[in-house]
Short mmCIF file of N, CA and C in Angstrom, two decimals:
data_model
loop_
_atom_site.label_atom_id
_atom_site.label_comp_id
_atom_site.label_asym_id
_atom_site.label_seq_id
_atom_site.Cartn_x
_atom_site.Cartn_y
_atom_site.Cartn_z
N UNK A 12 0.84 -1.22 0.02
CA UNK A 12 -0.03 -0.01 -0.01
C UNK A 12 0.81 1.18 0.04
N UNK A 13 1.86 1.18 0.71
CA UNK A 13 2.86 2.34 0.90
C UNK A 13 3.47 2.56 -0.54
N UNK A 14 3.89 1.61 -1.23
CA UNK A 14 4.55 1.69 -2.56
C UNK A 14 3.40 2.37 -3.55
N UNK A 15 2.29 1.85 -3.36
CA UNK A 15 1.25 2.47 -4.44
C UNK A 15 1.05 3.87 -4.19
N UNK A 16 0.87 4.31 -2.81
CA UNK A 16 0.74 5.65 -2.53
C UNK A 16 1.87 6.53 -2.93
N UNK A 17 3.10 6.05 -2.67
CA UNK A 17 4.35 6.81 -3.08
C UNK A 17 4.28 6.95 -4.56
N UNK A 18 4.00 5.84 -5.24
CA UNK A 18 3.99 5.90 -6.71
C UNK A 18 2.91 6.92 -7.18
N UNK A 19 1.87 6.91 -6.65
CA UNK A 19 0.80 8.03 -7.15
C UNK A 19 1.43 9.33 -6.86
N UNK A 20 2.03 9.72 -5.73
CA UNK A 20 2.45 10.98 -5.46
C UNK A 20 3.63 11.32 -6.37
N UNK A 21 4.55 10.33 -6.66
CA UNK A 21 5.57 10.43 -7.54
C UNK A 21 5.11 10.75 -8.99
N UNK A 22 4.03 10.09 -9.48
CA UNK A 22 3.48 10.34 -10.69
C UNK A 22 3.03 11.72 -10.78
N UNK A 23 2.29 12.18 -9.69
CA UNK A 23 1.71 13.53 -9.70
C UNK A 23 2.83 14.66 -9.91
N UNK A 24 4.01 14.23 -9.37
CA UNK A 24 5.11 15.13 -9.43
C UNK A 24 5.91 14.88 -10.70
N UNK A 25 5.53 14.01 -11.56
CA UNK A 25 6.20 13.66 -12.76
C UNK A 25 7.63 13.06 -12.45
N UNK A 26 7.70 12.29 -11.32
CA UNK A 26 8.97 11.67 -11.00
C UNK A 26 8.95 10.28 -11.14
N UNK A 27 7.84 9.69 -11.44
CA UNK A 27 7.69 8.30 -11.58
C UNK A 27 7.90 7.70 -13.14
N UNK A 28 8.95 8.10 -13.76
CA UNK A 28 9.08 7.79 -15.18
C UNK A 28 9.92 6.44 -15.34
N UNK A 29 10.50 5.82 -14.22
CA UNK A 29 11.27 4.58 -14.32
C UNK A 29 10.40 3.51 -14.65
N UNK A 30 10.80 2.83 -15.77
CA UNK A 30 10.06 1.65 -16.19
C UNK A 30 11.06 0.40 -16.39
N UNK A 31 10.47 -0.74 -16.04
CA UNK A 31 11.32 -1.97 -16.24
C UNK A 31 10.47 -3.18 -16.56
N UNK A 32 11.05 -4.07 -17.20
CA UNK A 32 10.30 -5.40 -17.47
C UNK A 32 9.65 -6.00 -16.34
N UNK A 33 8.37 -6.13 -16.37
CA UNK A 33 7.61 -6.59 -15.12
C UNK A 33 6.81 -7.71 -15.52
N UNK A 34 6.79 -8.79 -14.54
CA UNK A 34 5.96 -9.96 -14.76
C UNK A 34 4.54 -9.53 -14.36
N UNK A 35 3.62 -9.54 -15.31
CA UNK A 35 2.33 -9.05 -15.08
C UNK A 35 1.48 -10.00 -14.06
N UNK A 36 1.95 -11.44 -14.09
CA UNK A 36 1.25 -12.25 -13.26
C UNK A 36 1.58 -11.95 -11.75
N UNK A 37 2.80 -11.73 -11.52
CA UNK A 37 3.23 -11.44 -10.17
C UNK A 37 2.55 -10.07 -9.72
N UNK A 38 2.53 -9.11 -10.65
CA UNK A 38 1.97 -7.84 -10.30
C UNK A 38 0.47 -8.08 -9.90
N UNK A 39 -0.28 -8.78 -10.69
CA UNK A 39 -1.64 -9.00 -10.25
C UNK A 39 -1.79 -9.66 -9.03
N UNK A 40 -0.99 -10.72 -8.73
CA UNK A 40 -1.21 -11.53 -7.50
C UNK A 40 -0.85 -10.71 -6.36
N UNK A 41 0.21 -9.91 -6.44
CA UNK A 41 0.58 -9.05 -5.16
C UNK A 41 -0.49 -7.97 -4.98
N UNK A 42 -1.12 -7.46 -6.01
CA UNK A 42 -2.16 -6.53 -5.89
C UNK A 42 -3.44 -7.26 -5.15
N UNK A 43 -3.69 -8.36 -5.59
CA UNK A 43 -4.89 -9.11 -5.05
C UNK A 43 -4.79 -9.32 -3.42
N UNK A 44 -3.51 -9.46 -3.02
CA UNK A 44 -3.31 -9.58 -1.55
C UNK A 44 -3.90 -8.32 -0.90
N UNK A 45 -3.66 -7.20 -1.44
CA UNK A 45 -4.21 -5.90 -0.86
C UNK A 45 -5.81 -5.86 -0.78
N UNK A 46 -6.36 -6.33 -1.91
CA UNK A 46 -7.85 -6.24 -1.86
C UNK A 46 -8.69 -7.49 -1.51
N UNK A 47 -8.04 -8.56 -1.26
CA UNK A 47 -8.79 -9.90 -1.16
C UNK A 47 -9.88 -9.82 0.03
N UNK A 48 -9.53 -9.13 1.20
CA UNK A 48 -10.46 -9.09 2.35
C UNK A 48 -11.50 -8.13 2.01
N UNK A 49 -11.24 -7.05 1.39
CA UNK A 49 -12.40 -6.06 0.94
C UNK A 49 -13.30 -6.83 0.08
N UNK A 50 -12.90 -7.53 -1.03
CA UNK A 50 -13.72 -8.22 -1.89
C UNK A 50 -14.56 -9.30 -1.16
N UNK A 51 -14.06 -10.00 -0.18
CA UNK A 51 -14.70 -11.03 0.50
C UNK A 51 -15.76 -10.29 1.34
N UNK A 52 -15.48 -9.20 1.91
CA UNK A 52 -16.38 -8.66 2.90
C UNK A 52 -17.58 -8.10 2.17
N UNK A 53 -17.45 -7.71 0.86
CA UNK A 53 -18.53 -7.24 0.02
C UNK A 53 -19.10 -8.32 -0.86
N UNK A 54 -18.88 -9.58 -0.56
CA UNK A 54 -19.33 -10.74 -1.26
C UNK A 54 -19.05 -10.74 -2.88
N UNK A 55 -17.88 -10.36 -3.13
CA UNK A 55 -17.36 -10.35 -4.47
C UNK A 55 -16.38 -11.48 -4.69
N UNK A 56 -16.81 -12.39 -5.57
CA UNK A 56 -15.84 -13.54 -5.94
C UNK A 56 -14.85 -13.20 -6.99
N UNK A 57 -13.64 -13.41 -6.76
CA UNK A 57 -12.54 -12.90 -7.75
C UNK A 57 -11.90 -14.21 -8.52
N UNK A 58 -11.99 -14.03 -9.76
CA UNK A 58 -11.25 -15.18 -10.57
C UNK A 58 -10.24 -14.50 -11.36
N UNK A 59 -9.01 -15.19 -11.39
CA UNK A 59 -7.97 -14.65 -12.20
C UNK A 59 -7.72 -15.70 -13.32
N UNK A 60 -7.54 -15.34 -14.57
CA UNK A 60 -7.31 -16.10 -15.68
C UNK A 60 -6.02 -15.57 -16.35
N UNK A 61 -4.98 -16.38 -16.35
CA UNK A 61 -3.76 -16.05 -16.88
C UNK A 61 -3.37 -16.93 -18.04
N UNK A 62 -2.88 -16.38 -19.08
CA UNK A 62 -2.48 -17.12 -20.26
C UNK A 62 -0.98 -16.71 -20.60
N UNK A 63 -0.16 -17.73 -20.15
CA UNK A 63 1.38 -17.51 -20.30
C UNK A 63 1.94 -16.71 -19.13
N UNK A 64 3.12 -16.10 -19.49
CA UNK A 64 3.76 -15.30 -18.54
C UNK A 64 4.22 -13.93 -19.14
N UNK A 65 3.20 -13.11 -19.57
CA UNK A 65 3.62 -11.87 -20.23
C UNK A 65 4.38 -10.94 -19.30
N UNK A 66 5.32 -10.25 -19.91
CA UNK A 66 6.02 -9.14 -19.38
C UNK A 66 5.70 -7.80 -19.96
N UNK A 67 5.82 -6.80 -19.39
CA UNK A 67 5.56 -5.46 -20.06
C UNK A 67 6.60 -4.44 -19.30
N UNK A 68 7.00 -3.48 -20.10
CA UNK A 68 7.92 -2.43 -19.61
C UNK A 68 7.09 -1.41 -18.96
N UNK A 69 7.20 -1.24 -17.67
CA UNK A 69 6.34 -0.42 -16.94
C UNK A 69 6.80 -0.03 -15.53
N UNK A 70 6.20 0.99 -15.05
CA UNK A 70 6.40 1.31 -13.59
C UNK A 70 5.30 0.55 -12.80
N UNK A 71 5.67 -0.45 -12.18
CA UNK A 71 4.92 -1.38 -11.52
C UNK A 71 3.83 -0.71 -10.44
N UNK A 72 4.30 0.23 -9.87
CA UNK A 72 3.62 0.98 -8.77
C UNK A 72 2.45 1.72 -9.45
N UNK A 73 2.72 2.40 -10.54
CA UNK A 73 1.70 3.11 -11.26
C UNK A 73 0.64 2.20 -11.78
N UNK A 74 1.02 1.12 -12.47
CA UNK A 74 0.03 0.19 -12.94
C UNK A 74 -0.77 -0.46 -11.85
N UNK A 75 -0.16 -0.81 -10.76
CA UNK A 75 -1.01 -1.26 -9.57
C UNK A 75 -1.95 -0.39 -9.17
N UNK A 76 -1.72 0.98 -9.11
CA UNK A 76 -2.63 1.99 -8.77
C UNK A 76 -3.80 2.00 -9.74
N UNK A 77 -3.41 1.92 -11.02
CA UNK A 77 -4.51 1.90 -12.01
C UNK A 77 -5.40 0.69 -11.69
N UNK A 78 -4.88 -0.34 -11.49
CA UNK A 78 -5.60 -1.60 -11.32
C UNK A 78 -6.38 -1.54 -10.03
N UNK A 79 -5.83 -1.10 -8.98
CA UNK A 79 -6.43 -0.97 -7.81
C UNK A 79 -7.65 -0.09 -7.94
N UNK A 80 -7.50 0.98 -8.54
CA UNK A 80 -8.73 1.95 -8.88
C UNK A 80 -9.83 1.20 -9.66
N UNK A 81 -9.45 0.37 -10.57
CA UNK A 81 -10.53 -0.42 -11.46
C UNK A 81 -11.18 -1.39 -10.58
N UNK A 82 -10.35 -2.00 -9.69
CA UNK A 82 -10.97 -3.11 -8.86
C UNK A 82 -11.92 -2.51 -7.78
N UNK A 83 -11.48 -1.47 -7.19
CA UNK A 83 -12.37 -0.76 -6.24
C UNK A 83 -13.70 -0.34 -6.95
N UNK A 84 -13.48 0.32 -8.07
CA UNK A 84 -14.71 0.72 -8.89
C UNK A 84 -15.65 -0.48 -9.14
N UNK A 85 -15.06 -1.57 -9.54
CA UNK A 85 -15.79 -2.84 -9.86
C UNK A 85 -16.55 -3.26 -8.64
N UNK A 86 -15.85 -3.23 -7.56
CA UNK A 86 -16.50 -3.74 -6.23
C UNK A 86 -17.64 -2.83 -5.87
N UNK A 87 -17.53 -1.57 -6.05
CA UNK A 87 -18.60 -0.50 -5.67
C UNK A 87 -19.76 -0.57 -6.74
N UNK A 88 -19.52 -1.13 -8.01
CA UNK A 88 -20.55 -1.31 -8.79
C UNK A 88 -21.52 -2.50 -8.52
N UNK A 89 -20.86 -3.35 -7.71
CA UNK A 89 -21.57 -4.69 -7.56
C UNK A 89 -22.09 -4.66 -5.95
N UNK A 90 -23.19 -3.74 -5.90
CA UNK A 90 -23.54 -3.45 -4.53
C UNK A 90 -24.16 -4.79 -3.81
N UNK A 91 -24.74 -5.67 -4.43
CA UNK A 91 -25.10 -6.83 -3.82
C UNK A 91 -24.11 -8.10 -4.11
N UNK A 92 -22.87 -7.73 -4.21
CA UNK A 92 -21.80 -8.76 -4.58
C UNK A 92 -21.87 -9.19 -5.95
N UNK A 93 -21.04 -10.09 -6.41
CA UNK A 93 -20.92 -10.42 -7.81
C UNK A 93 -19.60 -11.14 -8.01
N UNK A 94 -19.26 -11.08 -9.36
CA UNK A 94 -18.11 -11.72 -9.87
C UNK A 94 -17.16 -10.66 -10.41
N UNK A 95 -15.88 -10.72 -10.05
CA UNK A 95 -14.84 -9.98 -10.75
C UNK A 95 -13.86 -10.88 -11.34
N UNK A 96 -13.60 -10.70 -12.58
CA UNK A 96 -12.65 -11.46 -13.39
C UNK A 96 -11.47 -10.66 -13.86
N UNK A 97 -10.32 -11.04 -13.59
CA UNK A 97 -9.02 -10.52 -14.05
C UNK A 97 -8.43 -11.42 -14.97
N UNK A 98 -8.16 -10.96 -16.21
CA UNK A 98 -7.58 -11.79 -17.23
C UNK A 98 -6.23 -11.08 -17.74
N UNK A 99 -5.19 -11.87 -17.83
CA UNK A 99 -3.91 -11.49 -18.31
C UNK A 99 -3.52 -12.42 -19.48
N UNK A 100 -3.11 -11.67 -20.50
CA UNK A 100 -2.59 -12.53 -21.67
C UNK A 100 -1.56 -11.66 -22.52
N UNK A 101 -0.82 -12.24 -23.24
CA UNK A 101 0.15 -11.61 -24.19
C UNK A 101 -0.50 -11.80 -25.55
N UNK A 102 -0.40 -10.76 -26.36
CA UNK A 102 -0.87 -10.78 -27.76
C UNK A 102 0.29 -10.33 -28.69
N UNK A 103 1.18 -11.36 -28.95
CA UNK A 103 2.39 -11.15 -29.85
C UNK A 103 2.15 -10.52 -31.13
N UNK A 104 0.97 -10.71 -31.75
CA UNK A 104 0.62 -10.09 -33.00
C UNK A 104 0.61 -8.66 -32.89
N UNK A 105 0.00 -8.04 -31.88
CA UNK A 105 -0.21 -6.67 -31.76
C UNK A 105 1.08 -6.11 -30.93
N UNK A 106 1.83 -6.82 -30.32
CA UNK A 106 2.90 -6.45 -29.48
C UNK A 106 2.51 -5.87 -28.05
N UNK A 107 1.25 -6.29 -27.62
CA UNK A 107 0.75 -5.73 -26.40
C UNK A 107 0.43 -6.91 -25.41
N UNK A 108 0.60 -6.65 -24.12
CA UNK A 108 0.09 -7.50 -23.05
C UNK A 108 -1.32 -6.86 -22.83
N UNK A 109 -2.35 -7.70 -22.53
CA UNK A 109 -3.70 -7.16 -22.16
C UNK A 109 -4.06 -7.68 -20.77
N UNK A 110 -4.62 -6.74 -19.98
CA UNK A 110 -5.08 -6.92 -18.62
C UNK A 110 -6.55 -6.54 -18.69
N UNK A 111 -7.48 -7.47 -18.46
CA UNK A 111 -8.96 -7.04 -18.53
C UNK A 111 -9.46 -7.26 -17.01
N UNK A 112 -10.28 -6.23 -16.59
CA UNK A 112 -10.92 -6.23 -15.36
C UNK A 112 -12.37 -6.17 -15.61
N UNK A 113 -13.09 -7.34 -15.35
CA UNK A 113 -14.42 -7.38 -15.77
C UNK A 113 -15.39 -7.68 -14.41
N UNK A 114 -16.40 -6.82 -14.31
CA UNK A 114 -17.37 -7.00 -13.21
C UNK A 114 -18.70 -7.39 -13.61
N UNK A 115 -19.68 -7.90 -12.79
CA UNK A 115 -20.92 -8.22 -13.07
C UNK A 115 -21.84 -7.15 -12.31
N UNK A 116 -21.42 -5.90 -12.32
CA UNK A 116 -22.15 -4.79 -11.68
C UNK A 116 -23.21 -4.20 -12.49
N UNK A 117 -23.63 -3.02 -12.05
CA UNK A 117 -24.68 -2.34 -12.70
C UNK A 117 -24.54 -1.93 -14.17
N UNK A 118 -23.32 -1.75 -14.71
CA UNK A 118 -22.97 -1.28 -15.98
C UNK A 118 -23.10 0.29 -15.92
N UNK A 119 -22.56 0.91 -17.01
CA UNK A 119 -22.53 2.31 -17.19
C UNK A 119 -23.40 2.60 -18.41
N UNK A 120 -24.35 3.60 -18.18
CA UNK A 120 -25.12 4.06 -19.32
C UNK A 120 -24.35 4.70 -20.42
N UNK A 121 -24.74 4.46 -21.67
CA UNK A 121 -23.98 4.93 -22.83
C UNK A 121 -23.69 6.51 -22.74
N UNK A 122 -24.65 7.13 -22.33
CA UNK A 122 -24.47 8.74 -22.39
C UNK A 122 -23.36 9.03 -21.26
N UNK A 123 -23.16 8.25 -20.27
CA UNK A 123 -22.12 8.60 -19.29
C UNK A 123 -20.79 7.92 -19.63
N UNK A 124 -20.76 6.90 -20.41
CA UNK A 124 -19.66 6.11 -20.68
C UNK A 124 -18.62 7.01 -21.50
N UNK A 125 -19.12 7.82 -22.34
CA UNK A 125 -18.14 8.65 -23.02
C UNK A 125 -17.45 9.74 -22.31
N UNK A 126 -17.84 10.00 -20.98
CA UNK A 126 -17.29 10.99 -20.14
C UNK A 126 -16.45 10.45 -19.02
N UNK A 127 -16.47 9.16 -18.89
CA UNK A 127 -15.77 8.54 -17.70
C UNK A 127 -14.30 8.86 -17.51
N UNK A 128 -13.65 9.20 -18.65
CA UNK A 128 -12.23 9.49 -18.46
C UNK A 128 -11.93 10.94 -18.28
N UNK A 129 -13.05 11.88 -18.34
CA UNK A 129 -12.86 13.21 -18.14
C UNK A 129 -12.53 13.53 -16.68
N UNK A 130 -11.65 14.54 -16.48
CA UNK A 130 -11.33 14.93 -15.02
C UNK A 130 -12.50 15.44 -14.44
N UNK A 131 -12.74 15.11 -13.21
CA UNK A 131 -13.78 15.64 -12.25
C UNK A 131 -15.17 15.07 -12.66
N UNK A 132 -15.37 14.10 -13.66
CA UNK A 132 -16.62 13.57 -14.07
C UNK A 132 -16.81 12.33 -13.22
N UNK A 133 -17.89 12.13 -12.40
CA UNK A 133 -18.18 11.07 -11.64
C UNK A 133 -19.55 10.77 -11.71
N UNK A 134 -19.90 9.40 -11.70
CA UNK A 134 -21.15 8.81 -11.67
C UNK A 134 -21.57 8.38 -10.19
N UNK A 135 -20.60 8.65 -9.30
CA UNK A 135 -20.86 8.17 -7.91
C UNK A 135 -21.47 9.24 -7.09
N UNK A 136 -22.59 8.94 -6.29
CA UNK A 136 -23.31 9.95 -5.52
C UNK A 136 -22.67 9.88 -4.10
N UNK A 137 -22.55 11.02 -3.57
CA UNK A 137 -22.07 11.01 -2.12
C UNK A 137 -22.88 10.29 -1.15
N UNK A 138 -22.31 9.57 -0.28
CA UNK A 138 -23.18 8.80 0.71
C UNK A 138 -23.38 9.62 1.98
N UNK A 139 -23.97 9.03 3.04
CA UNK A 139 -24.31 9.79 4.20
C UNK A 139 -23.11 10.50 4.88
N UNK A 140 -21.86 10.04 4.60
CA UNK A 140 -20.69 10.62 5.12
C UNK A 140 -20.06 11.55 4.22
N UNK A 141 -20.71 11.92 3.03
CA UNK A 141 -20.12 12.84 2.04
C UNK A 141 -18.95 12.20 1.29
N UNK A 142 -18.92 10.84 1.34
CA UNK A 142 -17.96 10.08 0.32
C UNK A 142 -18.67 9.72 -0.88
N UNK A 143 -18.00 10.27 -2.00
CA UNK A 143 -18.49 9.93 -3.21
C UNK A 143 -17.17 9.97 -4.21
N UNK A 144 -17.35 9.97 -5.43
CA UNK A 144 -16.16 9.88 -6.28
C UNK A 144 -15.77 11.40 -6.62
N UNK A 145 -14.46 11.44 -6.96
CA UNK A 145 -13.79 12.74 -7.28
C UNK A 145 -13.74 12.96 -8.73
N UNK A 146 -13.98 11.85 -9.50
CA UNK A 146 -13.77 12.09 -10.96
C UNK A 146 -12.26 12.16 -11.37
N UNK A 147 -11.46 11.68 -10.47
CA UNK A 147 -10.02 11.73 -10.94
C UNK A 147 -9.44 10.34 -11.18
N UNK A 148 -9.96 9.36 -10.63
CA UNK A 148 -9.34 7.98 -10.75
C UNK A 148 -9.20 7.47 -12.09
N UNK A 149 -10.31 7.55 -12.89
CA UNK A 149 -10.09 7.17 -14.34
C UNK A 149 -9.36 8.00 -15.22
N UNK A 150 -9.48 9.34 -14.92
CA UNK A 150 -8.66 10.31 -15.77
C UNK A 150 -7.31 10.07 -15.45
N UNK A 151 -6.74 9.82 -14.19
CA UNK A 151 -5.40 9.53 -13.86
C UNK A 151 -5.00 8.24 -14.47
N UNK A 152 -5.98 7.29 -14.38
CA UNK A 152 -5.69 5.84 -15.01
C UNK A 152 -5.26 6.01 -16.50
N UNK A 153 -6.07 6.83 -17.24
CA UNK A 153 -5.76 7.09 -18.60
C UNK A 153 -4.51 7.57 -18.94
N UNK A 154 -4.17 8.60 -18.04
CA UNK A 154 -2.88 9.35 -18.18
C UNK A 154 -1.72 8.38 -17.84
N UNK A 155 -1.89 7.53 -16.95
CA UNK A 155 -0.85 6.59 -16.57
C UNK A 155 -0.57 5.66 -17.78
N UNK A 156 -1.71 5.06 -18.20
CA UNK A 156 -1.55 4.02 -19.29
C UNK A 156 -1.09 4.60 -20.59
N UNK A 157 -1.45 5.86 -20.93
CA UNK A 157 -0.80 6.55 -22.10
C UNK A 157 0.62 6.81 -21.97
N UNK A 158 1.00 7.26 -20.67
CA UNK A 158 2.45 7.46 -20.47
C UNK A 158 3.29 6.21 -20.60
N UNK A 159 2.68 5.11 -20.57
CA UNK A 159 3.28 3.74 -20.82
C UNK A 159 3.21 3.34 -22.35
N UNK A 160 2.70 4.15 -23.09
CA UNK A 160 2.48 3.92 -24.55
C UNK A 160 1.44 2.90 -24.75
N UNK A 161 0.57 2.95 -23.79
CA UNK A 161 -0.54 1.88 -23.80
C UNK A 161 -1.95 2.46 -24.11
N UNK A 162 -2.85 1.61 -23.97
CA UNK A 162 -4.32 2.20 -24.25
C UNK A 162 -5.11 1.53 -23.11
N UNK A 163 -6.37 2.24 -22.89
CA UNK A 163 -7.24 1.69 -21.98
C UNK A 163 -8.65 1.89 -22.63
N UNK A 164 -9.36 0.71 -22.58
CA UNK A 164 -10.72 0.61 -23.29
C UNK A 164 -11.74 0.20 -22.29
N UNK A 165 -12.94 0.57 -22.52
CA UNK A 165 -14.03 0.22 -21.67
C UNK A 165 -15.27 -0.27 -22.48
N UNK A 166 -15.80 -1.34 -22.03
CA UNK A 166 -17.15 -1.77 -22.66
C UNK A 166 -18.12 -1.95 -21.46
N UNK A 167 -19.40 -1.78 -21.61
CA UNK A 167 -20.30 -1.84 -20.56
C UNK A 167 -21.60 -2.10 -21.05
N UNK A 168 -22.49 -2.89 -20.30
CA UNK A 168 -23.86 -3.15 -20.60
C UNK A 168 -24.51 -3.07 -19.34
N UNK A 169 -25.69 -2.22 -19.42
CA UNK A 169 -26.52 -2.04 -18.22
C UNK A 169 -27.08 -3.28 -17.76
N UNK A 170 -26.90 -3.60 -16.35
CA UNK A 170 -27.50 -4.76 -15.83
C UNK A 170 -26.56 -5.95 -15.88
N UNK A 171 -25.53 -5.86 -16.79
CA UNK A 171 -24.72 -7.09 -16.92
C UNK A 171 -23.10 -6.85 -16.42
N UNK A 172 -22.73 -5.54 -16.42
CA UNK A 172 -21.43 -5.31 -16.02
C UNK A 172 -20.54 -4.50 -16.94
N UNK A 173 -19.30 -4.35 -16.50
CA UNK A 173 -18.33 -3.44 -17.31
C UNK A 173 -16.96 -4.23 -17.33
N UNK A 174 -16.30 -4.05 -18.49
CA UNK A 174 -14.95 -4.50 -18.66
C UNK A 174 -14.01 -3.36 -19.03
N UNK A 175 -12.90 -3.26 -18.31
CA UNK A 175 -11.87 -2.33 -18.70
C UNK A 175 -10.72 -3.15 -19.18
N UNK A 176 -10.11 -2.86 -20.24
CA UNK A 176 -9.04 -3.55 -20.82
C UNK A 176 -7.71 -2.66 -21.04
N UNK A 177 -6.68 -2.95 -20.35
CA UNK A 177 -5.50 -2.30 -20.45
C UNK A 177 -4.61 -2.99 -21.55
N UNK A 178 -3.99 -2.24 -22.44
CA UNK A 178 -3.02 -2.79 -23.30
C UNK A 178 -1.79 -2.07 -23.03
N UNK A 179 -0.63 -2.91 -22.73
CA UNK A 179 0.64 -2.34 -22.42
C UNK A 179 1.71 -3.10 -23.37
N UNK A 180 2.65 -2.24 -23.86
CA UNK A 180 3.66 -2.88 -24.82
C UNK A 180 4.37 -3.99 -24.11
N UNK A 181 4.49 -5.19 -24.85
CA UNK A 181 5.17 -6.36 -24.31
C UNK A 181 6.68 -6.01 -24.18
N UNK A 182 7.23 -6.75 -23.17
CA UNK A 182 8.76 -6.63 -22.97
C UNK A 182 9.19 -8.03 -22.77
N UNK A 183 10.58 -8.26 -22.96
CA UNK A 183 11.21 -9.53 -22.74
C UNK A 183 11.50 -9.60 -21.16
N UNK A 184 11.47 -10.84 -20.65
CA UNK A 184 11.74 -11.01 -19.23
C UNK A 184 13.20 -10.53 -18.97
N UNK A 185 13.39 -10.10 -17.79
CA UNK A 185 14.83 -9.55 -17.41
C UNK A 185 15.87 -10.58 -17.71
N UNK A 186 15.71 -11.85 -17.44
CA UNK A 186 16.73 -12.86 -17.67
C UNK A 186 17.14 -12.91 -19.10
N UNK A 187 16.17 -12.59 -19.96
CA UNK A 187 16.53 -12.69 -21.47
C UNK A 187 17.25 -11.47 -21.97
N UNK A 188 16.95 -10.37 -21.22
CA UNK A 188 17.63 -9.06 -21.52
C UNK A 188 19.22 -9.20 -21.13
N UNK A 189 19.49 -9.90 -20.07
CA UNK A 189 20.82 -9.99 -19.52
C UNK A 189 21.68 -11.05 -20.17
N UNK A 190 21.03 -11.92 -20.84
CA UNK A 190 21.72 -13.03 -21.44
C UNK A 190 22.63 -12.49 -22.45
N UNK A 191 23.87 -13.06 -22.50
CA UNK A 191 24.80 -12.71 -23.54
C UNK A 191 24.76 -13.68 -24.76
N UNK A 192 24.86 -13.17 -26.00
CA UNK A 192 24.81 -14.04 -27.14
C UNK A 192 26.03 -15.08 -27.04
N UNK A 193 25.79 -16.26 -27.49
CA UNK A 193 26.83 -17.31 -27.43
C UNK A 193 27.73 -17.15 -28.65
#
C-alpha cells in the first residue's frame, strides 16, 4: 500500500518515469493480496485467468494503482456482491500485453460512458458521510496508461457489467535481456 501511495505521489510530481520489464502475473497476484479481504467482505468472488507469463515494460507501482482503482470501482458497482474476473494475456501479433478487469455490476449508461475518463466527471453519488467519487481515478488511469504507450478501453452493458481492458507494450523477461549471445 505504501508503494502504491508513493507511486501516485511520484507520478503527480512527474517523478515516476522509471519503467522496467515486469511480470504481469506477479503484479496481479501481489495486488490481489491488498484487496482480497475487501472483496470477500462485500461478497465479490474474484477469478484470475492467466495465459502464459507476459512481461511489460512499466512502472509497476503506477500500474498497480490503476488496477487498484479499477478493482475498487468494480466492487462498488456490485452493490449486492458479484463476480470480478481479471484476465492477463500476451498478444504477440499486436505487441501488447492485455489485462482485463470485468465485473458483473450495474453497468454504465452509454451517455455517461463517453465521459468517464474526463477529469472531475463522476457517476458516484455522495453517501451519508459525504463520500463519493472525485472524478479523478479514471482520468489519472488513462494518463498513466498513455504515459506507458498503452491504451485503456471500456465496454459496458447496463445490468450485466463493465470490462476495462489495459493494453501495455510487451517486454522480454529480465533474464533474457541480460543473457549474452553465445
